[in-house]
Tab-separated table of C-alpha atoms in Angstrom:
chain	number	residue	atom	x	y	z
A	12	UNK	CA	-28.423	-188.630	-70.873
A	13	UNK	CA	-29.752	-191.734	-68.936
A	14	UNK	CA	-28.533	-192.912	-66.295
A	15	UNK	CA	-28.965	-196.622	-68.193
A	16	UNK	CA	-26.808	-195.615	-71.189
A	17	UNK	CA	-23.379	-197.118	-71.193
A	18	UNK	CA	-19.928	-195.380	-70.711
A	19	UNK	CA	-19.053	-195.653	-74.366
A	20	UNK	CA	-22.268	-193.695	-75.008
A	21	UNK	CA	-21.806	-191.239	-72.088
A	22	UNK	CA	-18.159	-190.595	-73.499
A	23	UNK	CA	-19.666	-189.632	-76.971
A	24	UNK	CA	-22.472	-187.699	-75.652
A	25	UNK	CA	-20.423	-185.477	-73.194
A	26	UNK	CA	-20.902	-182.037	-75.590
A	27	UNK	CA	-24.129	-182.277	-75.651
A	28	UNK	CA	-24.297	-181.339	-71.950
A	29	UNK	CA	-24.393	-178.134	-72.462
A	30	UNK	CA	-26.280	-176.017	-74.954
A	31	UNK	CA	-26.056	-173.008	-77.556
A	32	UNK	CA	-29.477	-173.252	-78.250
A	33	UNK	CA	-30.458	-173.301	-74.845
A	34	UNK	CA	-28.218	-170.389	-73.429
A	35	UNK	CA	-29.350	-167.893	-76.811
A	36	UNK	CA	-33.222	-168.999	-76.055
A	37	UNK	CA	-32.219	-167.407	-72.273
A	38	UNK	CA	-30.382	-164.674	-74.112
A	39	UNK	CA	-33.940	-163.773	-76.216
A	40	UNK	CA	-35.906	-164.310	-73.138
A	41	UNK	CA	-33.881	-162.040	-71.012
A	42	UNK	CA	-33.817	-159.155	-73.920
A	43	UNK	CA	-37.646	-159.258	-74.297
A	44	UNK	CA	-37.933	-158.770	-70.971
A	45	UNK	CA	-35.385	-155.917	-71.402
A	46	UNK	CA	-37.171	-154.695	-73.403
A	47	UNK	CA	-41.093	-154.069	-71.986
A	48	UNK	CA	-38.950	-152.662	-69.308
A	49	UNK	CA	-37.090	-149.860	-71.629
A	50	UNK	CA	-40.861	-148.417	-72.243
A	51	UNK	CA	-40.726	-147.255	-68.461
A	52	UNK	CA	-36.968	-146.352	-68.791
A	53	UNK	CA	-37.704	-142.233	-69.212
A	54	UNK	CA	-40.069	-141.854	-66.156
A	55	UNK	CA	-39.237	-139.500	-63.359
A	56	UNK	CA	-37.687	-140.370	-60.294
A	57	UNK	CA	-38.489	-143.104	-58.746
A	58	UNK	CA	-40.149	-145.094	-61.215
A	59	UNK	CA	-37.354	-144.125	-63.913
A	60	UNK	CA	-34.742	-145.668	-61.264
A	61	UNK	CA	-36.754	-148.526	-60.695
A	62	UNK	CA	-36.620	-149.173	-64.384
A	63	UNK	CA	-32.787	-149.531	-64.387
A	64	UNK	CA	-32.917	-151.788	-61.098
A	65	UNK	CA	-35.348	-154.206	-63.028
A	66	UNK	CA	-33.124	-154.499	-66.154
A	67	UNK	CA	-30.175	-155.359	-63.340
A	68	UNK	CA	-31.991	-158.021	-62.034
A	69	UNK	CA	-33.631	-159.283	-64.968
A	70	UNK	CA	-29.763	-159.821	-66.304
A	71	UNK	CA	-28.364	-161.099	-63.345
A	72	UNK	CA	-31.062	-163.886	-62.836
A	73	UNK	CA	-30.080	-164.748	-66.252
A	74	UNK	CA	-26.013	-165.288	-65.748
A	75	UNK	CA	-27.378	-167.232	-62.411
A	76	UNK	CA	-29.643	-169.795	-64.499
A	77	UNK	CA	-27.139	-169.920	-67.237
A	78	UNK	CA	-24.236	-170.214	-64.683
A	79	UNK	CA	-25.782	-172.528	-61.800
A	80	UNK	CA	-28.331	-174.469	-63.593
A	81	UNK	CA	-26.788	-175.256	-66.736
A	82	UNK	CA	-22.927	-174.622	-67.584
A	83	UNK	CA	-22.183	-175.769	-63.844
A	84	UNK	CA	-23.924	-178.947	-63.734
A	85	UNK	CA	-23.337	-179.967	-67.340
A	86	UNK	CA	-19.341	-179.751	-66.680
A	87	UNK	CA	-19.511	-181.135	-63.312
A	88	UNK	CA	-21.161	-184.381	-65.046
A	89	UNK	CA	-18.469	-184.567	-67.785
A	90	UNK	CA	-15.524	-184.594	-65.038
A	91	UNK	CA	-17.862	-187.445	-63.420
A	92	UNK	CA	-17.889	-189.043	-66.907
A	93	UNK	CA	-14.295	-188.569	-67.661
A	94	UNK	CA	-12.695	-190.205	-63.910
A	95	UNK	CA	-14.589	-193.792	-65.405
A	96	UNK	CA	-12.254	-193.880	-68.676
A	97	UNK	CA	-10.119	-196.606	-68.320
A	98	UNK	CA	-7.895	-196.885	-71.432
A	99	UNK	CA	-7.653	-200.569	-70.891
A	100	UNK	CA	-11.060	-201.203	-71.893
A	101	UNK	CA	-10.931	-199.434	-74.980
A	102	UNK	CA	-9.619	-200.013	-78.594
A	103	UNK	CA	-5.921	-199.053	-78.851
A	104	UNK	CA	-6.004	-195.513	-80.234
A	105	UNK	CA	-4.062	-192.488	-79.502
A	106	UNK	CA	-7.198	-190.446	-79.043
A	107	UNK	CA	-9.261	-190.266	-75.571
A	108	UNK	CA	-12.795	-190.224	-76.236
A	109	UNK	CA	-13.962	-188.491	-72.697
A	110	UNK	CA	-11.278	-185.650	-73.648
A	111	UNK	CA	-11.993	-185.285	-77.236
A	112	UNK	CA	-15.316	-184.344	-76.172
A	113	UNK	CA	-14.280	-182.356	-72.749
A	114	UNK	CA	-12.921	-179.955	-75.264
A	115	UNK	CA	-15.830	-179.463	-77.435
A	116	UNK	CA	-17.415	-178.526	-73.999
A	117	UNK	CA	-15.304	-176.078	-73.036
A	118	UNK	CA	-15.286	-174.525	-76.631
A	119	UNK	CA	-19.134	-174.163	-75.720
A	120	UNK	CA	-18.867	-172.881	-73.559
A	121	UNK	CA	-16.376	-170.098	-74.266
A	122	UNK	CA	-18.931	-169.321	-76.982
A	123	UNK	CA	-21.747	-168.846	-74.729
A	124	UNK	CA	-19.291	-166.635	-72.736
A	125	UNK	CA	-18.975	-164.696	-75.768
A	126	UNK	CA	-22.794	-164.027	-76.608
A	127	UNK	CA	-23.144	-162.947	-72.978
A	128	UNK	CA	-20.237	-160.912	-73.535
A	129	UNK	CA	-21.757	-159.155	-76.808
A	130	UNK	CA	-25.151	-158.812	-75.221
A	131	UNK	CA	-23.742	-157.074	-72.257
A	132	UNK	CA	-21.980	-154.700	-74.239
A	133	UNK	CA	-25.100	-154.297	-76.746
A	134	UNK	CA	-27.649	-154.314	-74.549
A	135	UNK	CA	-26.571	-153.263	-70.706
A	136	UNK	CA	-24.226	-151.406	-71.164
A	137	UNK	CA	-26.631	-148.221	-71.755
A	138	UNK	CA	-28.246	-148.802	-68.416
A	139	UNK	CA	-24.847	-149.506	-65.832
A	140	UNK	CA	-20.706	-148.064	-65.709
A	141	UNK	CA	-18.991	-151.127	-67.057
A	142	UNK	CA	-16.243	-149.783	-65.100
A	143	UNK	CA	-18.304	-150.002	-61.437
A	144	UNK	CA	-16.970	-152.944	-59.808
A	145	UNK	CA	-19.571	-152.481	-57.481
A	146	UNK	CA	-21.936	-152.415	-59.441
A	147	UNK	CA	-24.159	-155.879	-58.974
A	148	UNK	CA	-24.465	-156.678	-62.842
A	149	UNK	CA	-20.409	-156.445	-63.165
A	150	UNK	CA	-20.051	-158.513	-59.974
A	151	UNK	CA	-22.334	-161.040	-61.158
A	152	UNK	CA	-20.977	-161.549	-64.619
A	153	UNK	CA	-17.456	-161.594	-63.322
A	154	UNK	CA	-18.871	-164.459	-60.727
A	155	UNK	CA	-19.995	-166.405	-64.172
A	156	UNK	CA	-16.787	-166.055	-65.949
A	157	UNK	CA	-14.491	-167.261	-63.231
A	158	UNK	CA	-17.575	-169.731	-62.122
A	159	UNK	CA	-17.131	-171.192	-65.704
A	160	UNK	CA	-12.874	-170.788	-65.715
A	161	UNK	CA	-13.107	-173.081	-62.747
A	162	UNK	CA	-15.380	-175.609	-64.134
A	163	UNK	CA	-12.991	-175.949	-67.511
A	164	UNK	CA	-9.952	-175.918	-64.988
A	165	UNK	CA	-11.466	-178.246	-62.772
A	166	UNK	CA	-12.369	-180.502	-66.011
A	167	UNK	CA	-9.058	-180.245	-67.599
A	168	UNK	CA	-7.857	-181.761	-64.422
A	169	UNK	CA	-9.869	-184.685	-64.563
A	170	UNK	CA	-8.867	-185.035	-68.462
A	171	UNK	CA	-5.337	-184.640	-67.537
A	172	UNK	CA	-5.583	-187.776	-65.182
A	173	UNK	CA	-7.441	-189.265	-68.402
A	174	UNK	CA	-4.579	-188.366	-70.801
A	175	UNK	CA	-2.008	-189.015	-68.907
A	176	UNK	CA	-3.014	-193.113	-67.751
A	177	UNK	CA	-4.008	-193.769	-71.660
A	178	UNK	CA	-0.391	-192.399	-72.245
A	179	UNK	CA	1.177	-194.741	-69.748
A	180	UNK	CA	-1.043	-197.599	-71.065
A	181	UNK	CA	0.131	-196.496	-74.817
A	182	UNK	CA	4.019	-196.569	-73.599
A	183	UNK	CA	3.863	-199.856	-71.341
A	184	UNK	CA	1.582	-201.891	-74.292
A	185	UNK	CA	3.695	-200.586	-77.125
A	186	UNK	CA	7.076	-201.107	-75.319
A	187	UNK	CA	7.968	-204.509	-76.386
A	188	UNK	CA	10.519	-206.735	-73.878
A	189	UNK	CA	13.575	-206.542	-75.516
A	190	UNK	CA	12.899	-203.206	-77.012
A	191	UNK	CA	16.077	-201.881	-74.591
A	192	UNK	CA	17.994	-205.179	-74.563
A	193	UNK	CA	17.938	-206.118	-78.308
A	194	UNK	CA	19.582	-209.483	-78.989
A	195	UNK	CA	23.284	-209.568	-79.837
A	196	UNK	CA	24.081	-208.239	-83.705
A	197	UNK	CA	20.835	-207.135	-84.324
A	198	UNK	CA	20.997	-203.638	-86.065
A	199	UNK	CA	19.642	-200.675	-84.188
A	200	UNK	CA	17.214	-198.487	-85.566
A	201	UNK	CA	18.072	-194.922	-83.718
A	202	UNK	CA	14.885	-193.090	-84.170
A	203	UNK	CA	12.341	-193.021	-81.183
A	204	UNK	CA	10.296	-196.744	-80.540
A	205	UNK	CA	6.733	-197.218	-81.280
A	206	UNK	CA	5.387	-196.804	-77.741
A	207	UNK	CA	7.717	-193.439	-77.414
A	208	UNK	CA	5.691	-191.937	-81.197
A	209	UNK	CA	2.277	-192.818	-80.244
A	210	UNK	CA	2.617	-191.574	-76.768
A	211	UNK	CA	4.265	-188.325	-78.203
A	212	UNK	CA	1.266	-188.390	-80.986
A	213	UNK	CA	-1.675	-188.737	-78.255
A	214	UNK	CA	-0.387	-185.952	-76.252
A	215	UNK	CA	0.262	-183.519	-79.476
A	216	UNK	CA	-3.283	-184.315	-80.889
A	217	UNK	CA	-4.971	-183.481	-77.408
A	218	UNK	CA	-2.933	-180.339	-76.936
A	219	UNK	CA	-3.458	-178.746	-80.532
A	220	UNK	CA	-7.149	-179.222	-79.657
A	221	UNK	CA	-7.318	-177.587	-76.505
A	222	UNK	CA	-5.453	-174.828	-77.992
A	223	UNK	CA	-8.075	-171.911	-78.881
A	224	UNK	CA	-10.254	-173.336	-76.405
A	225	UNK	CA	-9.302	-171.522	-73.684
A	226	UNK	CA	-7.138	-169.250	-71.825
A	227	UNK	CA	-3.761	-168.461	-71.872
A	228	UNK	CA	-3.171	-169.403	-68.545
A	229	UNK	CA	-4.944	-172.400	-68.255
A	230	UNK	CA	-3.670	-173.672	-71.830
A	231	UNK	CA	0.025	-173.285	-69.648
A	232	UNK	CA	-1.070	-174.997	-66.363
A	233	UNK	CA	-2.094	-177.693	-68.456
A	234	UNK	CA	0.605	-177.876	-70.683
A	235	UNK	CA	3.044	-177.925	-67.017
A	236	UNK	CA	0.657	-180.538	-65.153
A	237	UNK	CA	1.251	-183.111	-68.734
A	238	UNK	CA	5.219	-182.342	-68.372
A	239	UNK	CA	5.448	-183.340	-64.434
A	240	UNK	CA	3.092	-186.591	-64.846
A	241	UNK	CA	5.178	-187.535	-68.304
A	242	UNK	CA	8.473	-187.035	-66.832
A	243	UNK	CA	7.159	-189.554	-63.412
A	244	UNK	CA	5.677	-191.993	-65.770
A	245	UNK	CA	8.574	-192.299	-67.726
A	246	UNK	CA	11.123	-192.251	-64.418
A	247	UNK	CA	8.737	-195.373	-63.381
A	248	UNK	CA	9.265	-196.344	-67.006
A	249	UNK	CA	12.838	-197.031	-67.275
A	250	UNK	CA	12.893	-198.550	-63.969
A	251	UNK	CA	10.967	-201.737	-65.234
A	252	UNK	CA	13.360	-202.028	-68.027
A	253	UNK	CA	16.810	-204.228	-68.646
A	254	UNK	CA	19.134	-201.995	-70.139
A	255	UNK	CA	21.558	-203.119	-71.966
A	256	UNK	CA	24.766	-201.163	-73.793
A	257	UNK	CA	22.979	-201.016	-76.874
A	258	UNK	CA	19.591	-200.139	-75.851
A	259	UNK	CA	20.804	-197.854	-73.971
A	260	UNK	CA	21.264	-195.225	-77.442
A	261	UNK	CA	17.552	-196.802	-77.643
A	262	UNK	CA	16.954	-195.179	-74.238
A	263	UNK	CA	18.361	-192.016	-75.723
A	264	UNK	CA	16.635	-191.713	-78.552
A	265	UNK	CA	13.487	-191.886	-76.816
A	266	UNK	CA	14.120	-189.189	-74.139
A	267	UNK	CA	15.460	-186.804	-76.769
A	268	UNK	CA	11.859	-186.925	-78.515
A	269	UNK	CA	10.344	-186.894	-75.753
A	270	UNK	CA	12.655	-183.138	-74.799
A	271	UNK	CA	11.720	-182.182	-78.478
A	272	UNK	CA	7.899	-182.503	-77.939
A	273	UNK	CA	8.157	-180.619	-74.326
A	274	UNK	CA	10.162	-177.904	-75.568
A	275	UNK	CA	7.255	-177.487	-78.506
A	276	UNK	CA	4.959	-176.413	-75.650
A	277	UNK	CA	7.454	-173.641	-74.218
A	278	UNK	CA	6.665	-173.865	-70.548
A	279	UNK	CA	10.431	-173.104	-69.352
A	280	UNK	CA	9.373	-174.616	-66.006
A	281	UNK	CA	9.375	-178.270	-67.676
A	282	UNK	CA	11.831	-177.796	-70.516
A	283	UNK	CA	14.826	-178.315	-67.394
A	284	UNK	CA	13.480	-181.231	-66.212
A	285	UNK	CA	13.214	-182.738	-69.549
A	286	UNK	CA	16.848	-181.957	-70.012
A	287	UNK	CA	18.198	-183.137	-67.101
A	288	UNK	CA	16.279	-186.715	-67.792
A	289	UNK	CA	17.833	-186.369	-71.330
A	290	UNK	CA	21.127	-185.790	-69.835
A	291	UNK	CA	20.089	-189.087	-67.685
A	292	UNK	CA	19.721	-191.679	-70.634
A	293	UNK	CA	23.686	-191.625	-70.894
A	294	UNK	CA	24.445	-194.013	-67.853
A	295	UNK	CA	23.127	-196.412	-70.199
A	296	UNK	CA	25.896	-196.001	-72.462
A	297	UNK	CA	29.061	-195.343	-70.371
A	298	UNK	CA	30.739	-198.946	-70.774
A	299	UNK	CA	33.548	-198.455	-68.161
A	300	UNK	CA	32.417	-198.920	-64.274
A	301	UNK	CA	34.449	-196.404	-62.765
A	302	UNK	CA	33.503	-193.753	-65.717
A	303	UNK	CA	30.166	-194.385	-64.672
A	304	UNK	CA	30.398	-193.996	-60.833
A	305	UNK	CA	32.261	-190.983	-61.641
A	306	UNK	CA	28.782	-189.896	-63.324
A	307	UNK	CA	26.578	-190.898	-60.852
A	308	UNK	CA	28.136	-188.947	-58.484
A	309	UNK	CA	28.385	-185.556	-60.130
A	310	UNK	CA	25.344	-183.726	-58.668
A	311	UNK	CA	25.770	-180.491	-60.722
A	312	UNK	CA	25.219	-182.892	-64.038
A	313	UNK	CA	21.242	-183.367	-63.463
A	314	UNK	CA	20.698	-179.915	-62.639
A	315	UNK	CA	19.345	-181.123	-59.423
A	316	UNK	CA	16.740	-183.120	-60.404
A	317	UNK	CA	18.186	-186.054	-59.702
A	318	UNK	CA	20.745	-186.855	-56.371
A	319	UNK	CA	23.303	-189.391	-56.692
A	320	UNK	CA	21.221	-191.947	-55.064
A	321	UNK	CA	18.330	-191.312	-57.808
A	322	UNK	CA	20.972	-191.968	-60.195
A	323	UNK	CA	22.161	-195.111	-58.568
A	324	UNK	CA	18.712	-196.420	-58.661
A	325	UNK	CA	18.523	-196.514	-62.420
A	326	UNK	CA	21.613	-197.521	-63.275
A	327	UNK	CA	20.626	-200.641	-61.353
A	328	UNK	CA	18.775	-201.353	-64.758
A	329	UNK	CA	21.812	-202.069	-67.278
A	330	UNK	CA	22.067	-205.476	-67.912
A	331	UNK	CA	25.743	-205.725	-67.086
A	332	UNK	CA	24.941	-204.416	-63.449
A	333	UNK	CA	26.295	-208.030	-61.524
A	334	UNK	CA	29.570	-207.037	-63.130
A	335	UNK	CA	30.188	-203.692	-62.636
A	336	UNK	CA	28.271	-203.382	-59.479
A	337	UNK	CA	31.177	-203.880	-56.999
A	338	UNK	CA	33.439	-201.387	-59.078
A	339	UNK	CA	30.971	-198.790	-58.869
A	340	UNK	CA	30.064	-199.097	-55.211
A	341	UNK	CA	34.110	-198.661	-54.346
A	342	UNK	CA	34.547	-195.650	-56.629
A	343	UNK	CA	31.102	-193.935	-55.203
A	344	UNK	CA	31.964	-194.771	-51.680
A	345	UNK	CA	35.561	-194.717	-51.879
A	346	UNK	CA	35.179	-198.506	-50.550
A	347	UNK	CA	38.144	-201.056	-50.297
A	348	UNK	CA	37.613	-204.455	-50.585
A	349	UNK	CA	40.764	-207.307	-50.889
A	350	UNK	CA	38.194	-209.952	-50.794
A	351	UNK	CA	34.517	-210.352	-50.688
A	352	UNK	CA	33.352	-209.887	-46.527
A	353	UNK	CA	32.613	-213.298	-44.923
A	354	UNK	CA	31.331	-213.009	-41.617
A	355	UNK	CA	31.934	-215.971	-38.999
């Protein structure tokens, strides 16, 4: 790509850094060279071991080409690509370009791992024991794969960033004003708000596409890095709101979707925390002050993700909090007052 094209263009063009046709024409040219070099294979010692030491080295320059001079610079461009998305200057959409295409990538390049890994087996593994670990060939191609494991992991970290802000710009555009403090008699619609169902779409759509794409364990550390940043942005979230009694089942009904999509990705580390913010949304709903305090200061309700203090801080959000301030302040802190203090 040029350096002249724009970011719209780079974000479009970010699986074509690397290349199938490219890594199979380094394939051919490493098994032709294989090849002339089998004719010598069956000569005595020490031109017969010779032979084998070629056909080493012929395979190993190969992974370091493929590895250093293609798959490694091509990703380490796309994370460069991917930390300029900013979802601001973008069409409203629930998709992220720069991510969309991050996983094409890495799904190339889990298929290139895959022709190396059927030409090593056809090919090499005549010549070497697969099961040396010192043997320079094995070392080498387990340098590759963990050489390209780091480059998707280091990528999916950069595209989590990505995600994450364009779901923070979904949920603070698409959360309207009153959206937790509707006017007086209007009706309320229980299901989750608009901002809560796109955000919760985005993050579904990016994580069925990863999925296949790579491993196990990375598909889980990513999956555990998207529940910690949700569950901050949407702390930060309800802390720019007015609550009031009534948005407050609003609230709810947006942090029980929210549980219902983590629990979908079944990384047990995250599914608590979602819980305990769950459990959370109900201060917006207690109506009686000292009820409430009573809440706030139960530590064993949250699970301890939250201390009373935490607790105290959102609670500072419901609209009635003028009111029932003073009344929870003396139940929390056991606090007398016969009049308001007036110092002289």
């Amino acid at each position: 790509m040029s350096g002249s094209s724009g970011p719209a263009m780079s974000f479009d063009d970010l699986d074509l850094l690397l290349s199938l046709d490219t890594a199979l024409e380094l394939v051919h040219a490493d098994r032709e060279a294989l090849k002339r070099c089998e004719t010598f294979k069956d000569y005595p010692a020490p031109f017969g071991h010779r032979v084998r030491e070629t056909i080493e080295e012929l395979f190993i320059l190969m992974l370091q080409a493929m590895g250093d001079r293609h798959i490694a610079p091509g990703f380490a461009r796309a994370e460069e690509q991917m930390r300029t998305y900013q979802p601001a200057e973008h069409a409203e959409t629930t998709s992220v370009a720069p991510l969309l295409q991050f996983f094409e990538l890495a799904h190339i390049g889990d298929t290139i791992q895959s022709i190396i890994q059927v030409y090593f087996d056809k090919e090499l593994a005549p010549f070497i024991d697969k099961t040396d670990f010192l043997n320079a060939v094995v070392r080498e191609k387990k340098r590759f794969e963990n050489a390209l494991d780091d480059s998707v992991a280091g990528g999916l970290n950069a595209g989590t960033e990505v995600l994450m802000n364009q779901v923070e710009h979904i949920i603070i555009t698409q959360t309207g004003p009153r959206v937790y403090y509707p006017d007086s008699g209007v009706p309320l619609e229980l299901g989750p708000t608009k901002g809560c169902q796109d955000a919760i779409a985005c993050l579904e759509m990016h994580c069925k596409l990863l999925k296949g794409s790579t491993s196990k364990e990375v598909l889980e550390v990513f999956h555990q890095e998207i529940g910690i940043r949700l569950n901050a942005i949407l702390q930060k979230h309800l802390k720019r709101q007015i609550i009031s009694l009534e948005g407050g089942f609003q609230v709810i009904a947006d942090l029980n979707a929210y549980h219902t999509f983590i629990s979908s990705l079944k990384v047990p580390s995250i599914q608590q925390d979602f819980a305990n913010l769950k459990m959370l949304g109900h201060v917006y709903v207690v109506e009686d002050a000292v009820d409430l305090a009573q809440i706030v200061r139960d530590v064993t309700r949250y699970g301890g993700s939250f201390r009373p203090e935490d607790v105290y801080e959102f609670i500072q959000r419901r609209s009635d909090w003028k009111k029932i301030e003073k009344t929870v302040d003396k139940t929390m802190y056991n606090l007398s007052f016969k009049e308001d203090c007036v110092i002289c």
